[in-house]
PDB file of C-alpha atoms and ligand atoms in Angstrom:
ATOM      1  CA  MET G   1     101.515  22.299 165.495  1.00 75.00           C
ATOM      2  CA  PHE G   2     103.548  19.631 163.668  1.00 79.00           C
ATOM      3  CA  LYS G   3     100.499  18.714 161.586  1.00 78.00           C
ATOM      4  CA  ASN G   4      99.977  22.337 160.550  1.00 85.00           C
ATOM      5  CA  ALA G   5     103.631  22.702 159.580  1.00 89.00           C
ATOM      6  CA  SER G   6     103.492  19.446 157.641  1.00 88.00           C
ATOM      7  CA  ASN G   7     100.284  20.480 155.854  1.00 87.00           C
ATOM      8  CA  ASP G   8     101.770  23.879 155.026  1.00 89.00           C
ATOM      9  CA  TYR G   9     104.892  22.219 153.627  1.00 92.00           C
ATOM     10  CA  TRP G  10     102.905  19.942 151.314  1.00 89.00           C
ATOM     11  CA  GLU G  11     100.508  22.705 150.314  1.00 89.00           C
ATOM     12  CA  ASN G  12     103.466  24.890 149.292  1.00 91.00           C
ATOM     13  CA  THR G  13     105.232  22.011 147.568  1.00 90.00           C
ATOM     14  CA  TRP G  14     102.134  21.300 145.467  1.00 86.00           C
ATOM     15  CA  ARG G  15     101.751  24.968 144.578  1.00 86.00           C
ATOM     16  CA  GLN G  16     105.379  25.102 143.417  1.00 89.00           C
ATOM     17  CA  GLU G  17     104.972  21.927 141.375  1.00 86.00           C
ATOM     18  CA  LEU G  18     101.799  23.262 139.776  1.00 85.00           C
ATOM     19  CA  ALA G  19     103.539  26.511 138.842  1.00 87.00           C
ATOM     20  CA  THR G  20     106.673  24.949 137.409  1.00 89.00           C
ATOM     21  CA  GLN G  21     105.858  21.503 136.018  1.00 85.00           C
ATOM     22  CA  SER G  22     104.180  21.282 132.626  1.00 80.00           C
ATOM     23  CA  THR G  23     102.955  17.786 133.491  1.00 77.00           C
ATOM     24  CA  MET G  24     100.743  19.344 136.169  1.00 79.00           C
ATOM     25  CA  LYS G  25      98.827  21.458 133.632  1.00 78.00           C
ATOM     26  CA  TYR G  26      95.676  19.321 133.703  1.00 80.00           C
ATOM     27  CA  LEU G  27      95.834  18.214 137.321  1.00 80.00           C
ATOM     28  CA  GLN G  28      93.370  19.882 139.642  1.00 81.00           C
ATOM     29  CA  VAL G  29      94.908  19.741 143.087  1.00 80.00           C
ATOM     30  CA  GLN G  30      92.281  19.626 145.755  1.00 80.00           C
ATOM     31  CA  HIS G  31      92.427  21.214 149.159  1.00 81.00           C
ATOM     32  CA  PRO G  32      93.527  20.290 151.645  1.00 84.00           C
ATOM     33  CA  VAL G  33      96.254  18.318 149.914  1.00 84.00           C
ATOM     34  CA  VAL G  34      96.946  16.176 152.963  1.00 85.00           C
ATOM     35  CA  ASP G  35      94.477  13.447 153.956  1.00 85.00           C
ATOM     36  CA  ASN G  36      92.369  14.262 150.908  1.00 87.00           C
ATOM     37  CA  PRO G  37      92.832  11.883 147.972  1.00 88.00           C
ATOM     38  CA  HIS G  38      92.287  13.283 144.503  1.00 88.00           C
ATOM     39  CA  ASN G  39      88.741  12.850 143.147  1.00 88.00           C
ATOM     40  CA  LEU G  40      90.161  10.448 140.592  1.00 89.00           C
ATOM     41  CA  TRP G  41      90.989   8.020 143.402  1.00 90.00           C
ATOM     42  CA  LYS G  42      87.871   8.799 145.432  1.00 90.00           C
ATOM     43  CA  SER G  43      85.627   8.007 142.480  1.00 89.00           C
ATOM     44  CA  ILE G  44      86.629   4.357 142.190  1.00 92.00           C
ATOM     45  CA  ARG G  45      86.003   1.227 144.168  1.00 92.00           C
ATOM     46  CA  PRO G  46      88.904  -0.956 145.256  1.00 91.00           C
ATOM     47  CA  ARG G  47      88.473  -3.306 142.305  1.00 94.00           C
ATOM     48  CA  GLN G  48      91.433  -4.230 140.152  1.00 96.00           C
ATOM     49  CA  HIS G  49      89.978  -3.021 136.844  1.00 95.00           C
ATOM     50  CA  GLN G  50      88.834   0.274 138.367  1.00 94.00           C
ATOM     51  CA  VAL G  51      92.245   0.894 139.900  1.00 95.00           C
ATOM     52  CA  GLN G  52      93.908   0.102 136.556  1.00 95.00           C
ATOM     53  CA  ARG G  53      91.589   2.526 134.744  1.00 93.00           C
ATOM     54  CA  ALA G  54      92.264   5.206 137.337  1.00 94.00           C
ATOM     55  CA  GLU G  55      95.989   4.640 136.951  1.00 95.00           C
ATOM     56  CA  ILE G  56      95.734   5.225 133.194  1.00 92.00           C
ATOM     57  CA  LYS G  57      93.656   8.351 133.814  1.00 90.00           C
ATOM     58  CA  ALA G  58      96.299   9.598 136.246  1.00 91.00           C
ATOM     59  CA  TRP G  59      99.004   9.004 133.625  1.00 90.00           C
ATOM     60  CA  LEU G  60      96.959  10.902 131.036  1.00 88.00           C
ATOM     61  CA  ILE G  61      96.244  13.780 133.417  1.00 86.00           C
ATOM     62  CA  THR G  62      99.885  14.132 134.377  1.00 84.00           C
ATOM     63  CA  GLY G  63     101.203  13.614 130.851  1.00 83.00           C
ATOM     64  CA  THR G  64     103.183  10.548 131.859  1.00 86.00           C
ATOM     65  CA  PHE G  65     101.231   8.100 129.679  1.00 88.00           C
ATOM     66  CA  ILE G  66     103.515   7.020 126.840  1.00 88.00           C
ATOM     67  CA  LEU G  67     101.701   7.952 123.657  1.00 89.00           C
ATOM     68  CA  GLN G  68     102.926   7.216 120.137  1.00 88.00           C
ATOM     69  CA  SER G  69     104.059  10.829 119.773  1.00 85.00           C
ATOM     70  CA  ASN G  70     106.182  10.452 122.923  1.00 83.00           C
ATOM     71  CA  ALA G  71     107.614   7.098 121.878  1.00 85.00           C
ATOM     72  CA  MET G  72     108.520   8.494 118.472  1.00 86.00           C
ATOM     73  CA  LYS G  73     110.676  11.199 120.072  1.00 83.00           C
ATOM     74  CA  TYR G  74     112.919   8.538 121.575  1.00 83.00           C
ATOM     75  CA  ASN G  75     112.822   5.953 118.758  1.00 81.00           C
ATOM     76  CA  LYS G  76     112.478   7.978 115.576  1.00 72.00           C
ATOM     77  CA  SER G  77     113.293   5.177 113.194  1.00 76.00           C
ATOM     78  CA  ASP G  78     111.298   2.451 114.926  1.00 83.00           C
ATOM     79  CA  VAL G  79     108.093   4.134 116.063  1.00 86.00           C
ATOM     80  CA  SER G  80     105.496   6.156 114.206  1.00 89.00           C
ATOM     81  CA  ALA G  81     103.705   9.001 115.985  1.00 91.00           C
ATOM     82  CA  THR G  82     100.514   8.109 114.137  1.00 93.00           C
ATOM     83  CA  CYS G  83      97.567   7.066 116.279  1.00 94.00           C
ATOM     84  CA  LYS G  84      97.090   3.315 116.110  1.00 94.00           C
ATOM     85  CA  LEU G  85      93.337   3.659 116.600  1.00 95.00           C
ATOM     86  CA  CYS G  86      92.481   5.930 113.673  1.00 96.00           C
ATOM     87  CA  GLY G  87      95.709   5.822 111.687  1.00 96.00           C
ATOM     88  CA  VAL G  88      95.240   9.437 110.648  1.00 96.00           C
ATOM     89  CA  ASN G  89      96.751  11.896 113.121  1.00 95.00           C
ATOM     90  CA  ASP G  90      99.630  11.899 115.570  1.00 94.00           C
ATOM     91  CA  GLU G  91      98.681  10.288 118.860  1.00 93.00           C
ATOM     92  CA  THR G  92      98.892  13.111 121.375  1.00 91.00           C
ATOM     93  CA  ARG G  93      96.970  13.438 124.622  1.00 89.00           C
ATOM     94  CA  GLU G  94      94.678  16.035 123.063  1.00 90.00           C
ATOM     95  CA  HIS G  95      94.082  13.848 120.011  1.00 94.00           C
ATOM     96  CA  LEU G  96      93.340  10.748 122.079  1.00 91.00           C
ATOM     97  CA  LEU G  97      90.990  12.475 124.500  1.00 89.00           C
ATOM     98  CA  GLY G  98      89.294  14.979 122.240  1.00 92.00           C
ATOM     99  CA  ARG G  99      89.754  14.375 118.544  1.00 95.00           C
ATOM    100  CA  CYS G 100      90.429  10.750 117.622  1.00 96.00           C
ATOM    101  CA  SER G 101      87.699   9.667 115.204  1.00 97.00           C
ATOM    102  CA  ALA G 102      88.001   6.044 116.348  1.00 97.00           C
ATOM    103  CA  LEU G 103      86.916   7.104 119.833  1.00 96.00           C
ATOM    104  CA  SER G 104      84.222   9.588 118.806  1.00 95.00           C
ATOM    105  CA  GLN G 105      81.299   7.258 119.555  1.00 96.00           C
ATOM    106  CA  LEU G 106      82.673   6.316 122.969  1.00 94.00           C
ATOM    107  CA  ARG G 107      83.455   9.967 123.696  1.00 93.00           C
ATOM    108  CA  GLU G 108      79.926  11.031 122.714  1.00 92.00           C
ATOM    109  CA  GLU G 109      78.384   8.314 124.907  1.00 94.00           C
ATOM    110  CA  ASN G 110      80.397   9.546 127.865  1.00 88.00           C
ATOM    111  CA  PHE G 111      79.533  13.184 127.167  1.00 85.00           C
ATOM    112  CA  THR G 112      75.856  12.218 126.984  1.00 87.00           C
ATOM    113  CA  ARG G 113      76.144  10.629 130.421  1.00 85.00           C
ATOM    114  CA  LEU G 114      78.027  13.673 131.720  1.00 80.00           C
ATOM    115  CA  ARG G 115      75.412  16.045 130.279  1.00 79.00           C
ATOM    116  CA  ALA G 116      72.801  14.174 132.267  1.00 82.00           C
ATOM    117  CA  ILE G 117      74.568  14.880 135.556  1.00 79.00           C
ATOM    118  CA  THR G 118      76.422  18.157 134.890  1.00 76.00           C
ATOM    119  CA  CYS G 119      76.197  21.241 132.766  1.00 70.00           C
ATOM    120  CA  ILE G 120      78.067  20.452 129.582  1.00 64.00           C
ATOM    121  CA  SER G 121      77.005  22.260 126.437  1.00 65.00           C
ATOM    122  CA  ASP G 122      76.409  20.543 123.101  1.00 63.00           C
ATOM    123  CA  ASP G 123      79.941  21.474 122.009  1.00 67.00           C
ATOM    124  CA  ASN G 124      81.244  19.508 125.023  1.00 61.00           C
ATOM    125  CA  LYS G 125      82.427  22.524 126.975  1.00 63.00           C
ATOM    126  CA  LEU G 126      81.899  22.634 130.701  1.00 60.00           C
ATOM    127  CA  GLN G 127      79.650  25.543 131.560  1.00 59.00           C
ATOM    128  CA  PRO G 128      80.900  28.186 133.966  1.00 54.00           C
ATOM    129  CA  SER G 129      79.953  27.336 137.528  1.00 49.00           C
ATOM    130  CA  HIS G 130      77.702  30.399 137.880  1.00 45.00           C
ATOM    131  CA  LYS G 131      75.414  28.861 135.263  1.00 46.00           C
ATOM    132  CA  THR G 132      75.242  25.561 137.090  1.00 46.00           C
ATOM    133  CA  LEU G 133      72.022  26.430 138.822  1.00 44.00           C
ATOM    134  CA  ILE G 134      70.155  27.323 135.641  1.00 46.00           C
ATOM    135  CA  CYS G 135      71.164  24.549 133.281  1.00 49.00           C
TER     136      CYS G 135
HETATM  137 ZN1  LIG U   1      93.322   8.612 116.516  1.00 93.49          ZN
END
């Protein structure tokens, strides 16, 4: 009974956070939320470099990774919002993950690997799940 009440509490707390926090926009909360680590953490081995990579991914997913565009908001005179990798656009999460030309080759390599195991179209969009069986 206590476990059910505890699970219900955390389930409701997560739902409220998802509905109200903009940083939760890209976070897929899995169910049940208790005793079920996020796939991000399940997908790694307990090796230092893998944990560090997963930590960065978690920061990016939750919008808590400090990007140039974030740093610029707090230090306008000292920090440029421009991406340090390409030097062309502002470094936002969307730019870094989806548009930065300096990362295009790496991104394409990863999408190629993902296409081999999932259903991602040539324009890098995940196919609807109902098409999963036919792609
Ligand atoms: Zn860039």
